[in-house]
Short mmCIF file of C-alpha atoms in Angstrom, two decimals:
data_model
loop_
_atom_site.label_atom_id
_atom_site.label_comp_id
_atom_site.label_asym_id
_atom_site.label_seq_id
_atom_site.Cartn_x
_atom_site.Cartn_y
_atom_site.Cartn_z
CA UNK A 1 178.48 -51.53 -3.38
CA UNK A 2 176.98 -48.52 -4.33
CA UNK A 3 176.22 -49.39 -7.80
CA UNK A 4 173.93 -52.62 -6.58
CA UNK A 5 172.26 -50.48 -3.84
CA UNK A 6 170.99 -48.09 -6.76
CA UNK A 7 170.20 -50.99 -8.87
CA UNK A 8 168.27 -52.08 -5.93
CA UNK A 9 166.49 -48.98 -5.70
CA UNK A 10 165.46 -49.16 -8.95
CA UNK A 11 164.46 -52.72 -8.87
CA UNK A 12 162.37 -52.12 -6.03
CA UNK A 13 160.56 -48.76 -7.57
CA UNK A 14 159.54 -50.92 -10.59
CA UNK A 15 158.47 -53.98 -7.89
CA UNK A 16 156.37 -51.41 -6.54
CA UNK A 17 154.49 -50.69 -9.90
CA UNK A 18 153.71 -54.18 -10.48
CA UNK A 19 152.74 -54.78 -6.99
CA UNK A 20 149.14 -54.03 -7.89
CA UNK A 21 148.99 -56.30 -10.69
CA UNK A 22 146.99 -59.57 -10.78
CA UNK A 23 149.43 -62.45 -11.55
CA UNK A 24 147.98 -65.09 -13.35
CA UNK A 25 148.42 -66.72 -16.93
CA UNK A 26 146.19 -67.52 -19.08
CA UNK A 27 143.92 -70.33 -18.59
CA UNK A 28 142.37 -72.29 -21.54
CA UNK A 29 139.67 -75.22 -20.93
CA UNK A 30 138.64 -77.62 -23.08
CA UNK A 31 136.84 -81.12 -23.97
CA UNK A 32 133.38 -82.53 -22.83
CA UNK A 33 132.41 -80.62 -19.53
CA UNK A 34 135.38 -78.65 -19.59
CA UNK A 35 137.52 -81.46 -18.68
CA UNK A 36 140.94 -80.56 -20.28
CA UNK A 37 143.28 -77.18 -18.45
CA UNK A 38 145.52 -75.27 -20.06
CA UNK A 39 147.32 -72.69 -18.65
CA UNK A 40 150.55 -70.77 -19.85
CA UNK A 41 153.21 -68.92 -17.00
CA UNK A 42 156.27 -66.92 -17.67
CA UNK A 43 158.94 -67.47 -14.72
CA UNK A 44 161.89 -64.49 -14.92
CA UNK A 45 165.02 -64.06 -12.65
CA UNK A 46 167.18 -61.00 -13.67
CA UNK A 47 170.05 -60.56 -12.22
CA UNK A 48 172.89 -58.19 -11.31
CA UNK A 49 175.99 -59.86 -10.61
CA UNK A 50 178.94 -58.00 -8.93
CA UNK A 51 182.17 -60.31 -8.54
CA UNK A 52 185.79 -59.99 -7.82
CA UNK A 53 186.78 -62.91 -8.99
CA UNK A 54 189.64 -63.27 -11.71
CA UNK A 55 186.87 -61.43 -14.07
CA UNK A 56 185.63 -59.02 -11.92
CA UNK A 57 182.22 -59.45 -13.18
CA UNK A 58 180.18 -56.92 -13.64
CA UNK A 59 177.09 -58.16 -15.76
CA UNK A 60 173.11 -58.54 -15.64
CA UNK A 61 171.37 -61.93 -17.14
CA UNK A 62 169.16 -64.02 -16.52
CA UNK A 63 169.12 -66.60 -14.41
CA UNK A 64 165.95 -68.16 -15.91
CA UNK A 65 163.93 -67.27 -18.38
CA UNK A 66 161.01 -69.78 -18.83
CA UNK A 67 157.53 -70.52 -20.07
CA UNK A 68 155.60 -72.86 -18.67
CA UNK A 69 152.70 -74.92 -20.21
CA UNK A 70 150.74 -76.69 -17.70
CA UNK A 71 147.60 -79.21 -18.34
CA UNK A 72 145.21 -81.59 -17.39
CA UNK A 73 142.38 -83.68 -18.24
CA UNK A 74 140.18 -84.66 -16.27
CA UNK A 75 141.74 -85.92 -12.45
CA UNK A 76 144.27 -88.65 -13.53
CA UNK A 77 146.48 -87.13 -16.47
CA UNK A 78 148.66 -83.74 -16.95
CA UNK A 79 151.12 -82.56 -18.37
CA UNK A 80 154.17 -80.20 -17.83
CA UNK A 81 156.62 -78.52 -20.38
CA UNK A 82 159.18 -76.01 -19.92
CA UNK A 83 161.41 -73.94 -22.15
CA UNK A 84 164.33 -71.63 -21.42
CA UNK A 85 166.13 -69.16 -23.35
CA UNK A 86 169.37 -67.66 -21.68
CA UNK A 87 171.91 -65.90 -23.15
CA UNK A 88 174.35 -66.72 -20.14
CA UNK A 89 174.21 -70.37 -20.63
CA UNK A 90 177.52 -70.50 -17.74
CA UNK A 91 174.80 -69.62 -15.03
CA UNK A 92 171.48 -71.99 -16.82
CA UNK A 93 170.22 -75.33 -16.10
CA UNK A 94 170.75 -77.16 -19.47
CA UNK A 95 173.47 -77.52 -22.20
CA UNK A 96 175.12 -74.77 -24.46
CA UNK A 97 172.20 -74.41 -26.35
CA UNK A 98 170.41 -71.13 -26.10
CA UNK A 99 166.80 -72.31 -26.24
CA UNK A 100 165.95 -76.20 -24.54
CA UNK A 101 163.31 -77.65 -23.34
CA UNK A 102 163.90 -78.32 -19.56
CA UNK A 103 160.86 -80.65 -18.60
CA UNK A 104 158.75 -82.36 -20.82
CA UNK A 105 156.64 -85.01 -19.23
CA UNK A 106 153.42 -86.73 -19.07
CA UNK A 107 151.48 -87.36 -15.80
CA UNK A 108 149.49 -90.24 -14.59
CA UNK A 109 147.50 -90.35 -11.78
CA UNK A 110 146.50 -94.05 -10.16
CA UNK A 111 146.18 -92.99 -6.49
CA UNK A 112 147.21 -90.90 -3.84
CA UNK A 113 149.94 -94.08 -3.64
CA UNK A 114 150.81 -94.43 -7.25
CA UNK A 115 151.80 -91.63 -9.82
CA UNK A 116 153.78 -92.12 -13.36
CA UNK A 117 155.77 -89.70 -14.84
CA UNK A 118 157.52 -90.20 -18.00
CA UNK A 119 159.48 -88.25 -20.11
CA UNK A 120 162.05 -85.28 -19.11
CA UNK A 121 162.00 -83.75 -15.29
CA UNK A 122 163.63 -83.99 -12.10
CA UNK A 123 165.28 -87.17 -10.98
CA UNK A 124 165.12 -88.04 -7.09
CA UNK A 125 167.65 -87.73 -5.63
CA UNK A 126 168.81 -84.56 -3.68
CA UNK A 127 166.05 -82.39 -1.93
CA UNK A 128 167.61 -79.22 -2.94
CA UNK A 129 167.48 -80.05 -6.81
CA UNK A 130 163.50 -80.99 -6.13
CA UNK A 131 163.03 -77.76 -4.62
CA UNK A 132 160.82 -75.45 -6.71
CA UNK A 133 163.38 -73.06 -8.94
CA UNK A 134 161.13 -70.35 -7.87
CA UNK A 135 160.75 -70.96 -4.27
CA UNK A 136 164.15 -71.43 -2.99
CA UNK A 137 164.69 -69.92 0.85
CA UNK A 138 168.44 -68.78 -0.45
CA UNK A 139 169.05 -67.04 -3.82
CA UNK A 140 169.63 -70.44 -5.51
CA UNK A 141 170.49 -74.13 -4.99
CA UNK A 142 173.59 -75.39 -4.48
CA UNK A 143 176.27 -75.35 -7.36
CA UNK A 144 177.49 -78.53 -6.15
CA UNK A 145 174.88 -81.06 -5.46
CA UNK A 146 173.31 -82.37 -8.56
CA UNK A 147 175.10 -85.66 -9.62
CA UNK A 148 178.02 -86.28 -11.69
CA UNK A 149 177.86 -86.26 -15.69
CA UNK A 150 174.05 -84.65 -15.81
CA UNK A 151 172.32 -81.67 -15.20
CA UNK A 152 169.48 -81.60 -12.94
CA UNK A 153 166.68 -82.99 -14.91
CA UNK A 154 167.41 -86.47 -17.12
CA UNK A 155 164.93 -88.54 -19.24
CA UNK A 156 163.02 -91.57 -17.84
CA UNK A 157 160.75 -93.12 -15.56
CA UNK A 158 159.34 -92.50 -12.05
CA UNK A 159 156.95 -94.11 -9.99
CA UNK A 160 156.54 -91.95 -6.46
CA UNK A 161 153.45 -91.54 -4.07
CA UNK A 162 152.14 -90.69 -0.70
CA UNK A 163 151.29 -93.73 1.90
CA UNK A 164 150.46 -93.26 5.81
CA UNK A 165 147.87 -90.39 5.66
CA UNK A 166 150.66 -88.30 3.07
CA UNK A 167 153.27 -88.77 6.16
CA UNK A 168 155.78 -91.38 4.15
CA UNK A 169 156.53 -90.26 0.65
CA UNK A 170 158.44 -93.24 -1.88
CA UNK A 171 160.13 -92.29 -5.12
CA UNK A 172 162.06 -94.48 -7.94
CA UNK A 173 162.90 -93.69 -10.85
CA UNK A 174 164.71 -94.97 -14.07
CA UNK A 175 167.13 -92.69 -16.11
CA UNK A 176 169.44 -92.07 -19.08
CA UNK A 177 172.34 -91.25 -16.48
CA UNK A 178 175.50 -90.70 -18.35
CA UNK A 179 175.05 -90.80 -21.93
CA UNK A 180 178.20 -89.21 -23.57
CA UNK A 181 180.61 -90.46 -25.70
CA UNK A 182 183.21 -91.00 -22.58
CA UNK A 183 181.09 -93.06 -20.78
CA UNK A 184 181.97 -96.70 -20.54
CA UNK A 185 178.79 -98.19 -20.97
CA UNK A 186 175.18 -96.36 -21.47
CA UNK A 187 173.22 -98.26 -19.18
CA UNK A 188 170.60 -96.48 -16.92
CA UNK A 189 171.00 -94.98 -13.82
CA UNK A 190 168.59 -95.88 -10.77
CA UNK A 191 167.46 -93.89 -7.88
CA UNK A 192 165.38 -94.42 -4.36
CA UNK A 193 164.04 -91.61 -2.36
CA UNK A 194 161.91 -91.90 0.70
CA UNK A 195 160.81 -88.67 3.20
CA UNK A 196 158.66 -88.76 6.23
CA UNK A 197 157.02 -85.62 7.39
CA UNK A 198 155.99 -85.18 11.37
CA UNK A 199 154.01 -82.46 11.10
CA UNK A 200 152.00 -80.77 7.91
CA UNK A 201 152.45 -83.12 5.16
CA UNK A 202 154.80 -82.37 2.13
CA UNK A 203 152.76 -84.56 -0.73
CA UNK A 204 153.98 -83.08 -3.90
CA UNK A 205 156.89 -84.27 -6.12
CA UNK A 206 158.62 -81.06 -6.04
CA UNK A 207 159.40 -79.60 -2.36
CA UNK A 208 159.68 -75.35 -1.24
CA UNK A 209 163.01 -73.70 0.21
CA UNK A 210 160.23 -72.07 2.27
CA UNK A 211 156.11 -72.18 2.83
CA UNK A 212 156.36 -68.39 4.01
CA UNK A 213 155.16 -69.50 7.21
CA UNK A 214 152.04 -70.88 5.76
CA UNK A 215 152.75 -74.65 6.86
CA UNK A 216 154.47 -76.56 9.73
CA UNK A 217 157.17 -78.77 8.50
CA UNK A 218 159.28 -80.99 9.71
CA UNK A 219 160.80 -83.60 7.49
CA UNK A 220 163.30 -86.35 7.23
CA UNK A 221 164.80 -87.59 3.83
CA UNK A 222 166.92 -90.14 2.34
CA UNK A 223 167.58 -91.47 -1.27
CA UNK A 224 170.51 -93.90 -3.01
CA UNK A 225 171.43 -93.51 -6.82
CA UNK A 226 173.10 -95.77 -8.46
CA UNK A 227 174.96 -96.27 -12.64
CA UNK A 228 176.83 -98.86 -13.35
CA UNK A 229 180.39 -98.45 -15.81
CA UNK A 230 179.46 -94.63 -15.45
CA UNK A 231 183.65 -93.75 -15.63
CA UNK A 232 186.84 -94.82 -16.52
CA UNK A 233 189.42 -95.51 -13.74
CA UNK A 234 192.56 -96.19 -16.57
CA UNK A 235 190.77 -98.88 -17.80
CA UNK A 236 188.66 -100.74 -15.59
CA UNK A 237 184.99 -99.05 -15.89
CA UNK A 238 183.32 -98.43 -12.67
CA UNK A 239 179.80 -97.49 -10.86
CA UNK A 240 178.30 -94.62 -9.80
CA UNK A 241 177.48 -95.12 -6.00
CA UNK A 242 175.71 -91.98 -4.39
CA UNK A 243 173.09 -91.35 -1.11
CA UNK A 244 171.85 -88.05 0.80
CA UNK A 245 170.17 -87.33 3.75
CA UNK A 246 168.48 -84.15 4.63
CA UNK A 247 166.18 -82.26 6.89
CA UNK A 248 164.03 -79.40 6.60
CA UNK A 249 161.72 -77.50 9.37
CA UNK A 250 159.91 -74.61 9.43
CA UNK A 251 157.57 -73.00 12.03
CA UNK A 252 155.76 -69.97 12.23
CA UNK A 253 155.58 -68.55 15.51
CA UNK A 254 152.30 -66.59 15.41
CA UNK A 255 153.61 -62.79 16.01
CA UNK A 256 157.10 -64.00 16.28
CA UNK A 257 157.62 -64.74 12.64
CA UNK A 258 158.68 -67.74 10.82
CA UNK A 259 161.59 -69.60 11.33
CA UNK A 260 163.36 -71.80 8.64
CA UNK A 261 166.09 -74.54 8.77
CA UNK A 262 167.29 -76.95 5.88
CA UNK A 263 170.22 -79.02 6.20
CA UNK A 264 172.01 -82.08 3.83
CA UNK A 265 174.66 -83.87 3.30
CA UNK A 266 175.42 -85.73 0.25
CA UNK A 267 178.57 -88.41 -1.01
CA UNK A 268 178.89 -89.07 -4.64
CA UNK A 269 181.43 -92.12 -5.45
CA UNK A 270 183.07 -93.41 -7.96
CA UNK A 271 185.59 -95.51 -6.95
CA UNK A 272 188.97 -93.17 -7.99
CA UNK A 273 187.37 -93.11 -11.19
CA UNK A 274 188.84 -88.87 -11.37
CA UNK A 275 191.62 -90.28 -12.05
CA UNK A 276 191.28 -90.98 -15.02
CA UNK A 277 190.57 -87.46 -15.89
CA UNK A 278 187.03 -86.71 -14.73
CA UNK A 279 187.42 -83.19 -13.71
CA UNK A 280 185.01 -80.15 -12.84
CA UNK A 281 182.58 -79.97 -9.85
CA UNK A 282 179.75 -81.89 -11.66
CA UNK A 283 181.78 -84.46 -12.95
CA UNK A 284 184.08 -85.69 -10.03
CA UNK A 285 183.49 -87.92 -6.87
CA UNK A 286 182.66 -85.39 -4.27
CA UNK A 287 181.27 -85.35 -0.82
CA UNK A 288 179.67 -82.42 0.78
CA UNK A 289 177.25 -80.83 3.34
CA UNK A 290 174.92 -77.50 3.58
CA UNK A 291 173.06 -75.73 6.43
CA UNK A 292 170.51 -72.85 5.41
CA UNK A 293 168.77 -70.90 8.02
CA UNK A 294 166.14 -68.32 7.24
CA UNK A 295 164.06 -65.95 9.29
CA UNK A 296 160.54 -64.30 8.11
CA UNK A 297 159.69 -61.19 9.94
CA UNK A 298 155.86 -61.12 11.48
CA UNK A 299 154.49 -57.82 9.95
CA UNK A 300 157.10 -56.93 7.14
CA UNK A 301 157.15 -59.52 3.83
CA UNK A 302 160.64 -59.63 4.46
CA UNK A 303 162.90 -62.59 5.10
CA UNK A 304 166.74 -62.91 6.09
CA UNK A 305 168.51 -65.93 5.43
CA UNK A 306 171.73 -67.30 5.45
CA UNK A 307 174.19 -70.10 4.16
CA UNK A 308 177.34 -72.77 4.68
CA UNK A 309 178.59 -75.04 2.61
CA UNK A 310 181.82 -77.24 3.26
CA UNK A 311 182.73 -79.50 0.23
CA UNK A 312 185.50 -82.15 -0.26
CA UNK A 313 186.46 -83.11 -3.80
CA UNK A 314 188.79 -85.88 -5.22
CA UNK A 315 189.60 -83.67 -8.01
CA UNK A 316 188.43 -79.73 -8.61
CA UNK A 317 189.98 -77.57 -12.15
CA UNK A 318 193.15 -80.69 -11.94
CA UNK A 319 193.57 -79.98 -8.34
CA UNK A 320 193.58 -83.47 -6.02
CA UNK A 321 191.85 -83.86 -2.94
CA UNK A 322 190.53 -80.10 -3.42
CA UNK A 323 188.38 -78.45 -0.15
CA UNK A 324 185.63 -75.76 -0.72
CA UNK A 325 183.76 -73.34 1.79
CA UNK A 326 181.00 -71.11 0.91
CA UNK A 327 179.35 -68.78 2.61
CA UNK A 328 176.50 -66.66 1.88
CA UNK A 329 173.95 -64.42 3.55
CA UNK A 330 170.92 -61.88 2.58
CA UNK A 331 167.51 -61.10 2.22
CA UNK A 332 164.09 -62.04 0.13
CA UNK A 333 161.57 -59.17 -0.01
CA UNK A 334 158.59 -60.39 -1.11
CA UNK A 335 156.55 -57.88 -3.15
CA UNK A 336 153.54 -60.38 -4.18
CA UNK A 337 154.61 -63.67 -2.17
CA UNK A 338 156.94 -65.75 -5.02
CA UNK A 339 154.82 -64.17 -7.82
CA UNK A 340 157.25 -60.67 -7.39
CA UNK A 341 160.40 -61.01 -5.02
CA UNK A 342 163.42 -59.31 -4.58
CA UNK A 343 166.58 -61.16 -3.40
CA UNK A 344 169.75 -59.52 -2.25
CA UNK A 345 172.90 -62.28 -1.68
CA UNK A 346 176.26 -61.41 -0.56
CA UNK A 347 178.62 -64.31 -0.72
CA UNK A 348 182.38 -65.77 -0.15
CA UNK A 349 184.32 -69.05 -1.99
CA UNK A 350 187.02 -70.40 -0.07
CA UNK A 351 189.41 -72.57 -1.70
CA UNK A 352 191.71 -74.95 0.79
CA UNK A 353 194.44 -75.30 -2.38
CA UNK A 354 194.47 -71.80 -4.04
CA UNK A 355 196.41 -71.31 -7.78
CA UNK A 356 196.97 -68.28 -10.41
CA UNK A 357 193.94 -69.61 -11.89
CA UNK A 358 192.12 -70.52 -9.19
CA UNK A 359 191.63 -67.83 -6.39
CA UNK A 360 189.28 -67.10 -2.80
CA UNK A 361 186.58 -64.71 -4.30
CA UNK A 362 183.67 -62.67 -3.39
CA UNK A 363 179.86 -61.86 -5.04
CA UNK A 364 176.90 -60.00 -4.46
CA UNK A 365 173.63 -60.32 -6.51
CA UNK A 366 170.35 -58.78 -6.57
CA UNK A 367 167.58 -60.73 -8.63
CA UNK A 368 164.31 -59.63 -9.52
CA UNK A 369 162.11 -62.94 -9.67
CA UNK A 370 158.55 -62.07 -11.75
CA UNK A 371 156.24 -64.97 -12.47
CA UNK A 372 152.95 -64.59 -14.00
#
């Protein structure tokens, strides 16, 4: 550990630097009475990754490396795209290509009650994939609960709003799904999602890992996806069938500091469809739960934070009926709120059924996030 503590003393030194920096893109306006926005923003996470896996890693990358064009004209129309380059595409959001563009989609505002989004973005389904990329309470989502046979963003349609004073949130949406040459069938794949929020409202369509104890949360979600002929069981085709539920609360206790707790648990089947060979842990009927806990000190920008996961999978690297447990804890230092952060994450993979090629393992990483 001595080589990440003096990368972290490094990291930190040049955090420092920056601290003093505004953070803001540039912002372009346009049109009669300066109705249309533009404004650009770079989004970095740099890593260094110490493993002792099979590999023992020992690498630094990027976990993202974006730019972000955001606009608007006038109050009921934007627009959002996205682009990534990473030259670890193992550890990225999108395909094998080096260069994508992650989210490409046009805005349209009715009412508070009625929004349209079309083109490429975020489906509804799991909380933790809507969660802001950049504003996770943990060093990262999950690596197990987007759905089967995409990644998380797909191409479509959504129609989501806010009812009830912003205290019920709906969300549907109509994707691709599985388009691939394996599928059986390329018809689209639908999904439902519905929160309600007791105390400050959460209106948005993408949710934080954490407010830094500048809201009071408490809500309650649920959503149901659904493809038909998504796989192959031998030869009879057969449907996607997938819900979550979830929870998230946080509470700032005046001097006390802020207080964090997200929990979910989510069941993705497919009616023994692995068996026909759908391997890998984004591509197999799985079932699974997490529990994240985080705690914001009062007078210090710095937050600790930990992290289970228990995971059940009908089929895991061609093991059957394959159990996972991960465990992770650490810290966020925030140098300039999300704009400049530091994250340190020490974590453990437990495999029920371990092989030659498939072994218990351990990681640490420290990530620089910079956003400007």
């Amino acid at each position: 550990m001595v080589k990440i503590t003096n990368v972290l003393i490094a990291l930190l030194a040049g955090m420092l630097l920056l601290a003093g920096s505004a953070f803001a893109g540039p912002v372009w306006k346009f049109g009669s009475d300066n109705q249309g926005l533009l404004k650009l923003e770079y989004k970095g996470q740099f890593q260094l990754v110490v493993s002792d896996d099979q590999e023992d890693t020992e690498e630094f990358n990027f976990r993202r490396n974006r730019l972000a064009l955001m606009g608007a004209y006038g109050k009921n129309f934007g627009l959002y795209v996205q682009t990534e380059y990473n030259e670890d595409n193992a550890l990225s959001d999108g395909d094998d290509s080096k260069f994508q563009i992650l989210d490409a989609v046009a805005r349209f505002k009715v009412a508070d009650a009625a929004n349209v989004w079309v083109g490429k973005f975020k489906y509804n389904f799991t909380r933790e994939n809507l969660e802001a990329c950049e504003k996770p309470l943990t060093l990262d989502r999950s690596l197990f609960i987007r759905s089967p046979f995409v990644t998380t963003r797909d191409k479509g349609v959504a129609l989501w709003g806010n009812l009830l004073e912003d205290k019920f949130q709906y969300r549907v949406d109509v994707m691709n799904g599985r388009s691939d040459a394996d599928a059986p069938d390329s018809g689209f794949r639908y999904s439902a999602r519905a929160h309600v929020t007791l105390l400050d409202p959460e209106k948005g369509y993408g949710y934080n890992g954490t407010y830094l104890g500048k809201k009071k949360v408490l809500t309650l979600g649920a959503a149901y996806q659904y493809e038909s002929d998504v796989a192959f069981a031998g030869t009879d085709p057969k449907d996607l069938n997938a819900w979550t539920a979830d929870l998230f609360f946080e509470y700032p206790l005046e001097d006390m500091g802020t207080i964090t707790f997200s929990s979910a648990y989510v069941d993705y089947d497919m009616d023994d469809a692995y068996k026909a060979g759908s391997t890998g842990p984004n591509a197999s009927e799985k079932n699974g739960t997490y529990v994240k806990a985080g705690y914001l000190l009062p007078n210090l920008p710095l937050q600790f934070f930990a992290r289970y996961e228990d995971w059940s999978f009908a089929k895991l690297n061609d093991i059957d009926a394959q159990e996972l447990t991960w465990l992770a804890g650490g810290f966020n230092y925030y140098i300039k709120d999300q704009n400049l952060k530091l994250t340190v994450e020490f974590s453990n993979t437990d495999y029920d059924k371990e092989e030659a090629d498939l072994e218990d393992f351990s990681q640490a990483v420290a990530q620089m996030q910079l956003i400007f």
